[in-house]
């Protein structure tokens, strides 16, 4: 039995190493293929929520390399400043000593405080944006919270629905004027394949009657898709596009609320290392939708791995999308 167990572990380790080698080569080739894109986003301002770690950090790094002025909207300003310093050093090392503010294609990083669990913070952030930023070319709604215990936002909303949907709903609406005046501009919404397991229960959007952390996460991600499709309809003819994506299964700290037994953790870490995407790999679709000429004018679509994908019927229900929009307007105080 012991021999069989050891053999199985060695086989798993060997497979993981093989797959990791393939990932390293694939990512290297992909980055080399995009090496000539430096400066593609020069002159463009991009706002990324939750940009100090995980997918947001990887997205910020690549768009910075492409020459964008990247605004990191983050809840913890200290951690965001630390991440920004690290990103500047990493990009400078990768691009060479000539990269920097004086370089024609160089990007810029700006840190601003934004807590999506507080509508007051969202309004203050947007007021600052409108006062200080002459343009906004790309908004990436990236930040999220995943399967947390039941808790509420500052305004009394269930945390996952409040942050993942309502906070971004208010943020986007308050910045629409700036996006329209900067057109052609883009909005990118990060959802998840787990939307498939969610439903919109208008009788208990705040999960006060019952709470299941997995279901509530899926519901918030379904809300992201319904929001995207309804916003695309409302933005027709404005030259502002909005698309939604799933990044796949990615190794980030998003699952910090998930409890994994101590004895199982080594095996889980091995599986995650072998089969989950790196943050950079997971960020590719966000980067693609934010910068690629291939999706110029494309709006209201759902993407994965830089390709358009089909949605389940419940994610395309126009009546539910409109009702959710109307209720969300009231919940965040846009309409009284």
CSV table of C-alpha atoms in Angstrom, one decimal:
chain,number,residue,atom,x,y,z
A,1,UNK,CA,0.0,0.0,0.0
A,2,UNK,CA,2.8,2.4,1.0
A,3,UNK,CA,4.6,1.6,-2.3
A,4,UNK,CA,1.5,2.3,-4.3
A,5,UNK,CA,0.9,5.6,-2.5
A,6,UNK,CA,4.5,6.7,-3.1
A,7,UNK,CA,4.2,5.7,-6.8
A,8,UNK,CA,1.0,7.6,-7.2
A,9,UNK,CA,2.5,10.7,-5.6
A,10,UNK,CA,5.6,10.5,-7.8
A,11,UNK,CA,3.4,10.1,-10.9
A,12,UNK,CA,1.4,13.1,-9.9
A,13,UNK,CA,4.6,15.1,-9.2
A,14,UNK,CA,6.0,14.1,-12.6
A,15,UNK,CA,2.8,15.1,-14.4
A,16,UNK,CA,2.8,18.4,-12.6
A,17,UNK,CA,6.4,19.1,-13.5
A,18,UNK,CA,5.7,18.3,-17.1
A,19,UNK,CA,2.6,20.5,-17.2
A,20,UNK,CA,4.5,23.3,-15.5
A,21,UNK,CA,7.3,23.1,-18.1
A,22,UNK,CA,4.7,23.4,-20.8
A,23,UNK,CA,3.1,26.4,-19.1
A,24,UNK,CA,6.4,28.1,-18.8
A,25,UNK,CA,7.3,27.6,-22.5
A,26,UNK,CA,3.8,28.6,-23.6
A,27,UNK,CA,3.8,31.8,-21.5
A,28,UNK,CA,7.3,32.7,-22.7
A,29,UNK,CA,6.3,32.2,-26.3
A,30,UNK,CA,3.1,34.3,-25.8
A,31,UNK,CA,5.1,37.1,-24.2
A,32,UNK,CA,7.7,37.0,-26.9
A,33,UNK,CA,4.9,37.1,-29.6
A,34,UNK,CA,3.5,40.3,-27.9
A,35,UNK,CA,6.9,41.8,-27.5
A,36,UNK,CA,6.3,44.3,-30.3
A,37,UNK,CA,3.2,45.6,-28.7
A,38,UNK,CA,5.0,48.0,-26.4
A,39,UNK,CA,3.3,51.4,-26.7
A,40,UNK,CA,-0.1,49.9,-27.9
A,41,UNK,CA,-1.9,51.6,-25.0
A,42,UNK,CA,0.2,54.8,-24.9
A,43,UNK,CA,-1.9,57.8,-24.1
A,44,UNK,CA,-4.7,55.7,-22.7
A,45,UNK,CA,-5.9,55.8,-19.1
A,46,UNK,CA,-7.1,52.5,-17.5
A,47,UNK,CA,-8.8,52.0,-14.2
A,48,UNK,CA,-8.5,48.6,-12.6
A,49,UNK,CA,-10.3,47.7,-9.4
A,50,UNK,CA,-8.5,45.4,-7.0
A,51,UNK,CA,-5.2,45.9,-8.9
A,52,UNK,CA,-2.8,45.2,-6.0
A,53,UNK,CA,-2.9,41.4,-6.2
A,54,UNK,CA,-3.9,38.4,-8.3
A,55,UNK,CA,-5.6,39.0,-11.7
A,56,UNK,CA,-5.7,42.7,-11.2
A,57,UNK,CA,-2.0,43.0,-10.5
A,58,UNK,CA,-1.1,40.9,-13.5
A,59,UNK,CA,-3.5,43.0,-15.7
A,60,UNK,CA,-2.0,46.2,-14.4
A,61,UNK,CA,1.6,44.9,-15.1
A,62,UNK,CA,0.8,44.1,-18.7
A,63,UNK,CA,-1.1,47.2,-19.5
A,64,UNK,CA,1.7,49.3,-17.9
A,65,UNK,CA,4.1,47.5,-20.2
A,66,UNK,CA,1.9,48.4,-23.1
A,67,UNK,CA,2.2,52.1,-22.2
A,68,UNK,CA,-1.1,52.7,-20.4
A,69,UNK,CA,-1.6,55.1,-17.5
A,70,UNK,CA,-2.9,52.6,-15.0
A,71,UNK,CA,-5.0,53.7,-12.0
A,72,UNK,CA,-5.1,51.1,-9.3
A,73,UNK,CA,-8.3,51.4,-7.4
A,74,UNK,CA,-7.7,49.5,-4.1
A,75,UNK,CA,-9.2,49.2,-0.7
A,76,UNK,CA,-5.8,49.1,1.2
A,77,UNK,CA,-3.7,52.1,0.0
A,78,UNK,CA,-0.5,50.9,1.8
A,79,UNK,CA,-0.6,47.5,0.1
A,80,UNK,CA,-1.5,49.1,-3.2
A,81,UNK,CA,1.5,51.5,-3.0
A,82,UNK,CA,3.8,48.5,-2.2
A,83,UNK,CA,2.4,46.6,-5.2
A,84,UNK,CA,2.8,49.7,-7.4
A,85,UNK,CA,6.5,50.0,-6.4
A,86,UNK,CA,7.1,46.3,-7.1
A,87,UNK,CA,5.3,46.5,-10.5
A,88,UNK,CA,7.4,49.5,-11.6
A,89,UNK,CA,10.6,47.6,-10.7
A,90,UNK,CA,9.5,44.4,-12.4
A,91,UNK,CA,8.4,46.1,-15.7
A,92,UNK,CA,11.6,48.2,-15.7
A,93,UNK,CA,13.7,45.1,-15.3
A,94,UNK,CA,11.7,43.3,-18.0
A,95,UNK,CA,11.8,46.1,-20.5
A,96,UNK,CA,15.3,47.3,-19.9
A,97,UNK,CA,16.9,50.4,-18.3
A,98,UNK,CA,15.6,52.7,-21.0
A,99,UNK,CA,12.0,52.1,-19.8
A,100,UNK,CA,10.6,54.8,-17.6
A,101,UNK,CA,8.6,58.0,-17.5
A,102,UNK,CA,10.9,59.7,-20.0
A,103,UNK,CA,10.4,56.8,-22.5
A,104,UNK,CA,7.9,57.5,-25.3
A,105,UNK,CA,6.0,54.2,-24.8
A,106,UNK,CA,6.3,54.0,-21.0
A,107,UNK,CA,3.2,53.7,-18.8
A,108,UNK,CA,2.4,55.2,-15.5
A,109,UNK,CA,1.0,53.9,-12.2
A,110,UNK,CA,-1.4,55.8,-10.0
A,111,UNK,CA,-2.8,54.6,-6.7
A,112,UNK,CA,-6.3,55.7,-5.5
A,113,UNK,CA,-8.2,54.4,-2.5
A,114,UNK,CA,-11.5,52.6,-3.4
A,115,UNK,CA,-13.5,50.4,-1.1
A,116,UNK,CA,-16.3,48.7,-3.0
A,117,UNK,CA,-17.9,47.6,0.2
A,118,UNK,CA,-18.7,51.2,0.9
A,119,UNK,CA,-21.0,53.3,-1.4
A,120,UNK,CA,-19.6,56.4,0.3
A,121,UNK,CA,-16.1,55.4,-0.7
A,122,UNK,CA,-17.2,54.7,-4.3
A,123,UNK,CA,-18.8,58.1,-4.5
A,124,UNK,CA,-15.8,59.8,-3.1
A,125,UNK,CA,-13.5,57.9,-5.4
A,126,UNK,CA,-15.6,58.8,-8.5
A,127,UNK,CA,-15.7,62.5,-7.4
A,128,UNK,CA,-11.9,62.5,-7.2
A,129,UNK,CA,-11.7,60.8,-10.6
A,130,UNK,CA,-14.0,63.3,-12.3
A,131,UNK,CA,-12.0,66.2,-10.7
A,132,UNK,CA,-8.5,64.9,-11.5
A,133,UNK,CA,-8.8,62.8,-14.6
A,134,UNK,CA,-9.5,64.4,-18.0
A,135,UNK,CA,-10.2,61.0,-19.6
A,136,UNK,CA,-10.9,57.3,-19.0
A,137,UNK,CA,-10.4,54.9,-21.9
A,138,UNK,CA,-10.8,51.6,-20.1
A,139,UNK,CA,-12.6,50.6,-16.9
A,140,UNK,CA,-11.8,47.0,-15.7
A,141,UNK,CA,-14.2,45.8,-13.0
A,142,UNK,CA,-11.9,43.2,-11.6
A,143,UNK,CA,-12.1,43.3,-7.8
A,144,UNK,CA,-14.1,40.6,-6.1
A,145,UNK,CA,-14.7,38.6,-2.9
A,146,UNK,CA,-15.2,34.8,-3.0
A,147,UNK,CA,-17.3,32.6,-0.8
A,148,UNK,CA,-16.8,34.5,2.4
A,149,UNK,CA,-18.8,33.8,5.6
A,150,UNK,CA,-22.0,35.8,5.9
A,151,UNK,CA,-21.1,39.5,6.5
A,152,UNK,CA,-22.5,42.8,5.4
A,153,UNK,CA,-21.0,45.9,3.6
A,154,UNK,CA,-21.0,49.3,5.2
A,155,UNK,CA,-24.4,49.9,3.7
A,156,UNK,CA,-26.0,46.6,4.9
A,157,UNK,CA,-25.7,44.5,1.8
A,158,UNK,CA,-24.6,40.9,1.7
A,159,UNK,CA,-20.8,41.2,1.1
A,160,UNK,CA,-20.4,39.2,-2.1
A,161,UNK,CA,-23.5,40.8,-3.8
A,162,UNK,CA,-22.5,44.2,-2.4
A,163,UNK,CA,-18.9,44.2,-3.6
A,164,UNK,CA,-19.0,42.0,-6.7
A,165,UNK,CA,-22.2,43.6,-8.2
A,166,UNK,CA,-23.5,46.7,-6.4
A,167,UNK,CA,-20.2,48.4,-5.8
A,168,UNK,CA,-19.1,48.0,-9.4
A,169,UNK,CA,-22.6,48.9,-10.6
A,170,UNK,CA,-22.4,52.3,-8.8
A,171,UNK,CA,-18.8,52.9,-9.9
A,172,UNK,CA,-19.6,52.2,-13.5
A,173,UNK,CA,-22.6,54.4,-13.6
A,174,UNK,CA,-20.8,57.3,-11.9
A,175,UNK,CA,-18.0,57.1,-14.5
A,176,UNK,CA,-20.1,56.7,-17.6
A,177,UNK,CA,-20.0,60.4,-18.5
A,178,UNK,CA,-16.2,60.3,-18.4
A,179,UNK,CA,-16.1,57.1,-20.5
A,180,UNK,CA,-18.5,58.6,-23.0
A,181,UNK,CA,-16.5,61.8,-23.4
A,182,UNK,CA,-13.3,59.7,-23.9
A,183,UNK,CA,-14.9,57.4,-26.5
A,184,UNK,CA,-14.0,55.1,-28.1
A,185,UNK,CA,-13.7,53.6,-24.7
A,186,UNK,CA,-14.2,50.1,-23.1
A,187,UNK,CA,-15.6,48.5,-20.0
A,188,UNK,CA,-14.4,45.1,-19.0
A,189,UNK,CA,-16.2,43.0,-16.4
A,190,UNK,CA,-14.6,40.0,-14.7
A,191,UNK,CA,-17.2,37.3,-14.0
A,192,UNK,CA,-16.8,33.5,-13.5
A,193,UNK,CA,-17.9,30.3,-15.0
A,194,UNK,CA,-19.5,29.6,-11.6
A,195,UNK,CA,-22.4,32.0,-12.7
A,196,UNK,CA,-24.0,28.7,-14.0
A,197,UNK,CA,-24.8,27.7,-10.4
A,198,UNK,CA,-26.5,31.0,-9.4
A,199,UNK,CA,-30.0,32.4,-9.7
A,200,UNK,CA,-31.4,35.9,-9.2
A,201,UNK,CA,-33.9,35.7,-6.3
A,202,UNK,CA,-35.5,39.1,-6.2
A,203,UNK,CA,-37.3,38.2,-3.0
A,204,UNK,CA,-34.0,37.8,-1.1
A,205,UNK,CA,-31.2,39.6,-3.0
A,206,UNK,CA,-29.6,40.4,0.4
A,207,UNK,CA,-29.6,36.7,1.5
A,208,UNK,CA,-31.4,37.6,4.8
A,209,UNK,CA,-33.7,34.6,4.6
A,210,UNK,CA,-30.9,32.1,3.8
A,211,UNK,CA,-27.2,32.2,3.0
A,212,UNK,CA,-25.1,29.8,1.1
A,213,UNK,CA,-21.6,31.3,0.4
A,214,UNK,CA,-21.1,29.3,-2.8
A,215,UNK,CA,-24.6,30.1,-4.2
A,216,UNK,CA,-24.2,33.8,-3.3
A,217,UNK,CA,-20.9,34.0,-5.1
A,218,UNK,CA,-22.4,32.4,-8.2
A,219,UNK,CA,-25.4,34.8,-8.0
A,220,UNK,CA,-23.1,37.8,-7.9
A,221,UNK,CA,-21.2,36.5,-11.0
A,222,UNK,CA,-24.5,36.0,-12.8
A,223,UNK,CA,-25.4,39.5,-11.9
A,224,UNK,CA,-22.2,40.7,-13.5
A,225,UNK,CA,-23.2,39.1,-16.8
A,226,UNK,CA,-26.8,40.5,-16.7
A,227,UNK,CA,-25.4,43.9,-15.8
A,228,UNK,CA,-23.0,43.8,-18.8
A,229,UNK,CA,-25.7,42.8,-21.3
A,230,UNK,CA,-28.1,45.4,-20.1
A,231,UNK,CA,-25.4,48.1,-20.0
A,232,UNK,CA,-24.4,47.2,-23.6
A,233,UNK,CA,-28.0,47.7,-24.7
A,234,UNK,CA,-28.1,51.1,-23.0
A,235,UNK,CA,-24.7,52.1,-24.5
A,236,UNK,CA,-25.6,51.4,-28.1
A,237,UNK,CA,-24.5,54.3,-30.4
A,238,UNK,CA,-22.2,55.9,-27.7
A,239,UNK,CA,-19.0,54.2,-28.9
A,240,UNK,CA,-18.5,52.8,-25.4
A,241,UNK,CA,-18.4,49.0,-25.4
A,242,UNK,CA,-18.7,46.6,-22.5
A,243,UNK,CA,-17.9,42.9,-22.4
A,244,UNK,CA,-17.7,40.3,-19.7
A,245,UNK,CA,-15.3,37.4,-19.2
A,246,UNK,CA,-14.4,34.4,-17.1
A,247,UNK,CA,-10.6,34.0,-16.3
A,248,UNK,CA,-10.7,30.3,-15.6
A,249,UNK,CA,-9.4,28.7,-12.4
A,250,UNK,CA,-6.5,30.8,-11.3
A,251,UNK,CA,-4.0,30.6,-8.4
A,252,UNK,CA,-4.8,33.8,-6.5
A,253,UNK,CA,-5.7,34.8,-2.9
A,254,UNK,CA,-9.4,35.1,-3.9
A,255,UNK,CA,-10.0,31.8,-2.1
A,256,UNK,CA,-8.7,33.0,1.2
A,257,UNK,CA,-12.0,32.2,2.9
A,258,UNK,CA,-12.0,28.6,1.8
A,259,UNK,CA,-10.9,26.2,4.6
A,260,UNK,CA,-8.7,23.4,3.4
A,261,UNK,CA,-7.8,20.7,6.0
A,262,UNK,CA,-4.1,20.8,7.0
A,263,UNK,CA,-3.4,17.2,5.8
A,264,UNK,CA,-5.0,17.8,2.4
A,265,UNK,CA,-3.3,21.2,1.8
A,266,UNK,CA,0.0,19.8,0.3
A,267,UNK,CA,-1.9,17.8,-2.3
A,268,UNK,CA,-4.2,20.8,-3.0
A,269,UNK,CA,-1.2,23.0,-3.5
A,270,UNK,CA,0.4,20.5,-5.9
A,271,UNK,CA,-2.8,20.3,-7.9
A,272,UNK,CA,-3.2,24.0,-7.9
A,273,UNK,CA,0.4,24.5,-9.1
A,274,UNK,CA,-0.1,21.9,-11.8
A,275,UNK,CA,-3.5,22.7,-13.2
A,276,UNK,CA,-4.6,26.2,-12.2
A,277,UNK,CA,-3.6,29.2,-14.3
A,278,UNK,CA,-1.0,31.6,-13.1
A,279,UNK,CA,-2.4,35.2,-12.5
A,280,UNK,CA,-0.7,36.3,-15.8
A,281,UNK,CA,-2.4,33.5,-17.7
A,282,UNK,CA,-5.7,34.2,-16.1
A,283,UNK,CA,-5.4,37.9,-16.9
A,284,UNK,CA,-5.0,37.4,-20.7
A,285,UNK,CA,-8.6,37.8,-21.5
A,286,UNK,CA,-8.9,41.0,-19.5
A,287,UNK,CA,-5.8,42.4,-21.2
A,288,UNK,CA,-7.2,41.3,-24.6
A,289,UNK,CA,-10.6,43.0,-24.1
A,290,UNK,CA,-8.9,46.1,-22.8
A,291,UNK,CA,-6.4,46.6,-25.6
A,292,UNK,CA,-6.8,44.4,-28.7
A,293,UNK,CA,-7.9,46.0,-31.9
A,294,UNK,CA,-9.7,42.7,-32.7
A,295,UNK,CA,-12.6,43.6,-30.3
A,296,UNK,CA,-13.0,47.2,-31.4
A,297,UNK,CA,-16.7,47.9,-31.5
A,298,UNK,CA,-17.7,44.5,-30.0
A,299,UNK,CA,-20.1,44.8,-27.1
A,300,UNK,CA,-22.3,42.7,-24.8
A,301,UNK,CA,-20.4,39.5,-25.3
A,302,UNK,CA,-19.0,36.9,-23.0
A,303,UNK,CA,-15.4,35.8,-23.4
A,304,UNK,CA,-13.0,33.1,-22.1
A,305,UNK,CA,-9.4,32.4,-23.2
A,306,UNK,CA,-9.7,35.5,-25.5
A,307,UNK,CA,-12.6,33.9,-27.5
A,308,UNK,CA,-16.3,34.6,-27.4
A,309,UNK,CA,-18.3,31.9,-25.6
A,310,UNK,CA,-21.9,30.9,-25.4
A,311,UNK,CA,-24.0,31.8,-22.3
A,312,UNK,CA,-26.8,29.8,-20.6
A,313,UNK,CA,-30.3,31.1,-21.3
A,314,UNK,CA,-30.6,32.5,-17.7
A,315,UNK,CA,-27.7,34.8,-18.4
A,316,UNK,CA,-29.4,36.2,-21.5
A,317,UNK,CA,-32.8,36.9,-19.9
A,318,UNK,CA,-33.5,40.5,-20.9
A,319,UNK,CA,-36.4,41.0,-18.5
A,320,UNK,CA,-34.4,39.8,-15.5
A,321,UNK,CA,-31.4,42.0,-16.6
A,322,UNK,CA,-33.7,45.1,-16.8
A,323,UNK,CA,-35.4,44.3,-13.4
A,324,UNK,CA,-32.0,43.7,-11.8
A,325,UNK,CA,-30.8,47.1,-13.2
A,326,UNK,CA,-33.8,48.9,-11.9
A,327,UNK,CA,-33.5,47.4,-8.4
A,328,UNK,CA,-29.8,48.0,-8.3
A,329,UNK,CA,-30.3,51.7,-9.1
A,330,UNK,CA,-32.5,51.9,-6.0
A,331,UNK,CA,-30.2,49.9,-3.8
A,332,UNK,CA,-27.2,52.1,-4.5
A,333,UNK,CA,-29.2,55.3,-4.3
A,334,UNK,CA,-29.1,56.4,-8.0
A,335,UNK,CA,-32.9,56.4,-7.8
A,336,UNK,CA,-34.8,57.1,-4.6
